[in-house]
Coordinates of N, CA, C and O in Angstrom, one line a residue:
N770 N 100.7 -37.7 18.7 CA 100.8 -37.2 20.0 C 99.4 -37.4 20.7 O 98.4 -37.0 20.2
K771 N 99.4 -38.0 21.8 CA 98.2 -38.4 22.5 C 97.4 -37.2 23.0 O 96.1 -37.2 22.9
A772 N 98.0 -36.1 23.4 CA 97.3 -34.9 23.9 C 96.5 -34.3 22.7 O 95.4 -33.9 22.9
R773 N 97.1 -34.3 21.5 CA 96.4 -33.7 20.4 C 95.2 -34.6 20.0 O 94.2 -34.1 19.6
A774 N 95.3 -35.9 20.1 CA 94.2 -36.8 19.8 C 93.1 -36.6 20.8 O 91.9 -36.6 20.4
V775 N 93.4 -36.4 22.1 CA 92.4 -36.0 23.1 C 91.7 -34.7 22.7 O 90.5 -34.5 22.9
E776 N 92.5 -33.8 22.3 CA 92.0 -32.5 21.9 C 91.0 -32.6 20.7 O 89.9 -32.0 20.6
C777 N 91.3 -33.5 19.8 CA 90.4 -33.8 18.6 C 89.1 -34.3 19.1 O 88.0 -33.9 18.7
Q778 N 89.2 -35.3 20.1 CA 87.9 -35.9 20.6 C 87.1 -34.8 21.3 O 85.9 -34.7 21.2
S779 N 87.8 -33.9 22.0 CA 87.1 -32.8 22.7 C 86.4 -31.9 21.7 O 85.3 -31.5 21.9
N780 N 87.1 -31.5 20.6 CA 86.6 -30.7 19.6 C 85.3 -31.3 19.0 O 84.3 -30.6 18.9
L781 N 85.4 -32.6 18.7 CA 84.2 -33.3 18.1 C 83.0 -33.3 19.1 O 81.9 -33.1 18.7
R782 N 83.3 -33.5 20.4 CA 82.2 -33.4 21.4 C 81.6 -32.1 21.4 O 80.3 -32.0 21.5
Q783 N 82.4 -31.0 21.4 CA 81.9 -29.7 21.4 C 81.0 -29.4 20.2 O 80.0 -28.7 20.3
I784 N 81.5 -29.8 19.0 CA 80.8 -29.6 17.8 C 79.5 -30.3 17.8 O 78.4 -29.8 17.5
R785 N 79.5 -31.6 18.3 CA 78.2 -32.3 18.3 C 77.2 -31.7 19.3 O 76.0 -31.7 19.0
L786 N 77.7 -31.2 20.4 CA 76.8 -30.5 21.3 C 76.2 -29.2 20.7 O 75.0 -28.9 20.8
A787 N 77.0 -28.5 19.9 CA 76.6 -27.3 19.3 C 75.5 -27.6 18.2 O 74.5 -26.9 18.0
I788 N 75.7 -28.8 17.5 CA 74.7 -29.2 16.5 C 73.4 -29.5 17.2 O 72.3 -29.1 16.8
Q789 N 73.5 -30.2 18.4 CA 72.3 -30.5 19.1 C 71.6 -29.3 19.5 O 70.3 -29.2 19.4
M790 N 72.3 -28.3 20.0 CA 71.7 -27.0 20.4 C 71.1 -26.3 19.3 O 70.0 -25.8 19.4
A791 N 71.7 -26.3 18.1 CA 71.2 -25.7 16.9 C 69.9 -26.3 16.5 O 69.0 -25.7 16.0
M792 N 69.8 -27.6 16.7 CA 68.6 -28.4 16.3 C 67.4 -28.2 17.2 O 66.3 -28.6 16.9
Q793 N 67.6 -27.5 18.4 CA 66.5 -27.3 19.3 C 65.8 -26.0 19.0 O 64.8 -25.7 19.6
G794 N 66.2 -25.4 17.9 CA 65.5 -24.1 17.5 C 64.2 -24.5 16.7 O 63.7 -25.6 16.8
E795 N 63.7 -23.5 16.1 CA 62.4 -23.6 15.4 C 62.4 -24.7 14.3 O 61.5 -25.4 14.1
E796 N 63.5 -24.7 13.5 CA 63.5 -25.6 12.4 C 63.8 -27.1 12.7 O 63.4 -28.0 12.0
E797 N 64.5 -27.3 13.9 CA 64.9 -28.6 14.3 C 65.6 -29.4 13.2 O 65.5 -30.6 13.1
Q798 N 66.4 -28.7 12.4 CA 67.2 -29.3 11.3 C 68.6 -29.0 11.7 O 69.0 -28.0 12.3
P799 N 69.5 -29.9 11.3 CA 70.9 -29.7 11.5 C 71.4 -28.4 10.7 O 70.8 -28.1 9.6
P800 N 72.4 -27.7 11.1 CA 72.9 -26.6 10.4 C 73.4 -27.0 9.0 O 73.8 -28.2 8.9
G801 N 73.4 -26.1 8.0 CA 73.8 -26.5 6.7 C 75.3 -26.6 6.6 O 75.8 -27.3 5.7
S802 N 76.0 -26.0 7.5 CA 77.5 -26.2 7.5 C 78.0 -26.0 9.0 O 77.3 -25.5 9.8
L803 N 79.2 -26.5 9.2 CA 79.8 -26.3 10.5 C 80.0 -24.8 10.9 O 80.0 -24.4 12.0
G804 N 80.3 -24.0 9.8 CA 80.5 -22.6 10.0 C 79.3 -21.9 10.6 O 79.5 -20.9 11.3
E805 N 78.2 -22.5 10.5 CA 76.9 -21.8 11.1 C 76.9 -22.1 12.6 O 76.0 -21.5 13.2
L806 N 77.7 -22.9 13.1 CA 77.7 -23.2 14.5 C 78.3 -22.1 15.4 O 78.3 -22.2 16.6
S807 N 78.8 -21.0 14.8 CA 79.4 -20.0 15.6 C 78.4 -19.3 16.6 O 78.7 -18.9 17.7
T808 N 77.1 -19.3 16.2 CA 76.1 -18.8 17.0 C 75.8 -19.7 18.2 O 75.2 -19.3 19.2
E809 N 76.3 -21.0 18.2 CA 76.1 -21.9 19.3 C 77.4 -22.0 20.1 O 77.6 -22.9 20.9
G810 N 78.4 -21.2 19.8 CA 79.6 -21.2 20.6 C 80.8 -22.0 20.0 O 81.8 -22.1 20.6
A811 N 80.6 -22.5 18.8 CA 81.7 -23.3 18.2 C 82.6 -22.3 17.5 O 82.3 -21.7 16.6
T812 N 83.9 -22.2 18.0 CA 84.8 -21.3 17.4 C 85.5 -21.9 16.2 O 85.5 -23.2 16.1
R813 N 86.1 -21.1 15.4 CA 86.7 -21.6 14.2 C 87.9 -22.5 14.5 O 88.2 -23.5 13.8
E814 N 88.5 -22.3 15.7 CA 89.7 -23.1 16.1 C 89.3 -24.6 16.3 O 90.1 -25.5 16.2
I815 N 88.0 -24.9 16.7 CA 87.7 -26.3 17.0 C 87.1 -27.0 15.7 O 86.8 -28.2 15.8
L816 N 87.1 -26.4 14.6 CA 86.5 -27.0 13.4 C 87.4 -27.8 12.6 O 87.1 -28.3 11.5
S817 N 88.7 -27.9 13.1 CA 89.7 -28.7 12.4 C 90.4 -29.6 13.3 O 90.6 -29.3 14.5
C818 N 90.9 -30.8 12.8 CA 91.7 -31.7 13.7 C 93.0 -31.0 14.1 O 93.7 -30.6 13.2
P819 N 93.3 -31.0 15.4 CA 94.6 -30.4 15.8 C 95.8 -31.2 15.4 O 96.9 -30.7 15.4
V820 N 95.6 -32.5 15.0 CA 96.7 -33.4 14.6 C 97.1 -33.1 13.1 O 98.2 -32.8 12.8
S821 N 96.1 -33.2 12.2 CA 96.3 -33.1 10.8 C 96.1 -31.7 10.2 O 96.5 -31.4 9.2
G822 N 95.3 -30.9 11.0 CA 94.9 -29.6 10.5 C 93.8 -29.6 9.4 O 93.3 -28.6 9.0
Q823 N 93.3 -30.8 9.2 CA 92.2 -31.0 8.2 C 90.9 -30.6 8.8 O 90.6 -31.0 10.0
P824 N 90.0 -29.9 8.1 CA 88.7 -29.6 8.6 C 87.9 -30.9 8.8 O 88.1 -31.9 8.1
Y825 N 87.0 -30.9 9.8 CA 86.2 -32.1 10.1 C 85.2 -32.2 8.9 O 84.7 -31.3 8.3
S826 N 84.9 -33.5 8.7 CA 83.8 -33.8 7.7 C 82.5 -33.7 8.3 O 82.3 -34.0 9.5
Y827 N 81.5 -33.3 7.5 CA 80.2 -33.0 8.1 C 79.1 -33.4 7.0 O 79.2 -33.0 5.9
D828 N 78.1 -34.1 7.5 CA 77.0 -34.5 6.7 C 75.8 -33.7 7.2 O 75.2 -34.1 8.2
P829 N 75.4 -32.6 6.6 CA 74.3 -31.8 7.1 C 72.9 -32.4 7.0 O 72.0 -32.1 7.7
S830 N 72.8 -33.4 6.1 CA 71.5 -34.1 6.0 C 71.2 -34.9 7.3 O 70.1 -35.2 7.6
R831 N 72.3 -35.4 7.9 CA 72.2 -36.2 9.1 C 72.7 -35.5 10.4 O 72.5 -36.0 11.5
G832 N 73.3 -34.4 10.2 CA 73.9 -33.7 11.4 C 75.1 -34.4 12.0 O 75.3 -34.3 13.2
K833 N 75.8 -35.2 11.2 CA 76.9 -36.0 11.7 C 78.2 -35.4 11.3 O 78.4 -34.9 10.2
V834 N 79.2 -35.4 12.3 CA 80.5 -34.8 12.1 C 81.5 -35.9 12.5 O 81.3 -36.6 13.4
W835 N 82.6 -35.9 11.8 CA 83.7 -36.9 12.1 C 85.0 -36.4 11.6 O 85.1 -35.5 10.8
C836 N 86.1 -37.1 12.1 CA 87.4 -36.7 11.7 C 88.0 -37.8 10.7 O 87.8 -39.0 10.9
T837 N 88.6 -37.3 9.7 CA 89.2 -38.3 8.7 C 90.7 -38.5 8.9 O 91.3 -39.3 8.2
T838 N 91.3 -38.0 10.0 CA 92.7 -38.2 10.3 C 92.8 -39.7 10.6 O 92.1 -40.3 11.4
S839 N 93.9 -40.3 10.1 CA 94.2 -41.7 10.4 C 94.3 -42.0 11.9 O 95.0 -41.2 12.6
G840 N 93.5 -43.0 12.3 CA 93.5 -43.3 13.8 C 92.4 -42.6 14.5 O 92.1 -42.9 15.7
H841 N 91.7 -41.6 13.9 CA 90.7 -40.9 14.6 C 89.3 -41.3 14.1 O 88.3 -40.7 14.5
E842 N 89.2 -42.3 13.3 CA 87.9 -42.7 12.7 C 86.9 -43.1 13.8 O 85.7 -42.9 13.6
Q843 N 87.3 -43.6 14.9 CA 86.4 -44.0 16.0 C 85.9 -42.8 16.9 O 85.1 -43.0 17.8
F844 N 86.5 -41.6 16.7 CA 86.1 -40.5 17.5 C 84.8 -40.0 17.1 O 84.0 -39.4 17.8

């Protein structure tokens, strides 16, 4: 469903913005987990792909987040 794919893209944009905001603090390090982004406004609802229900993958050493759902690799 195209609307759900757009929602996934929007979720990832919001999460990436929250990661950037978190890195502007004293430590300037990416958060250790996506769950830590609640202080930056990232709600639990946006931490999973709305198509597959799978949580987004996250590499805290690089601050990178991505979706593993088939067809969403480019998001």
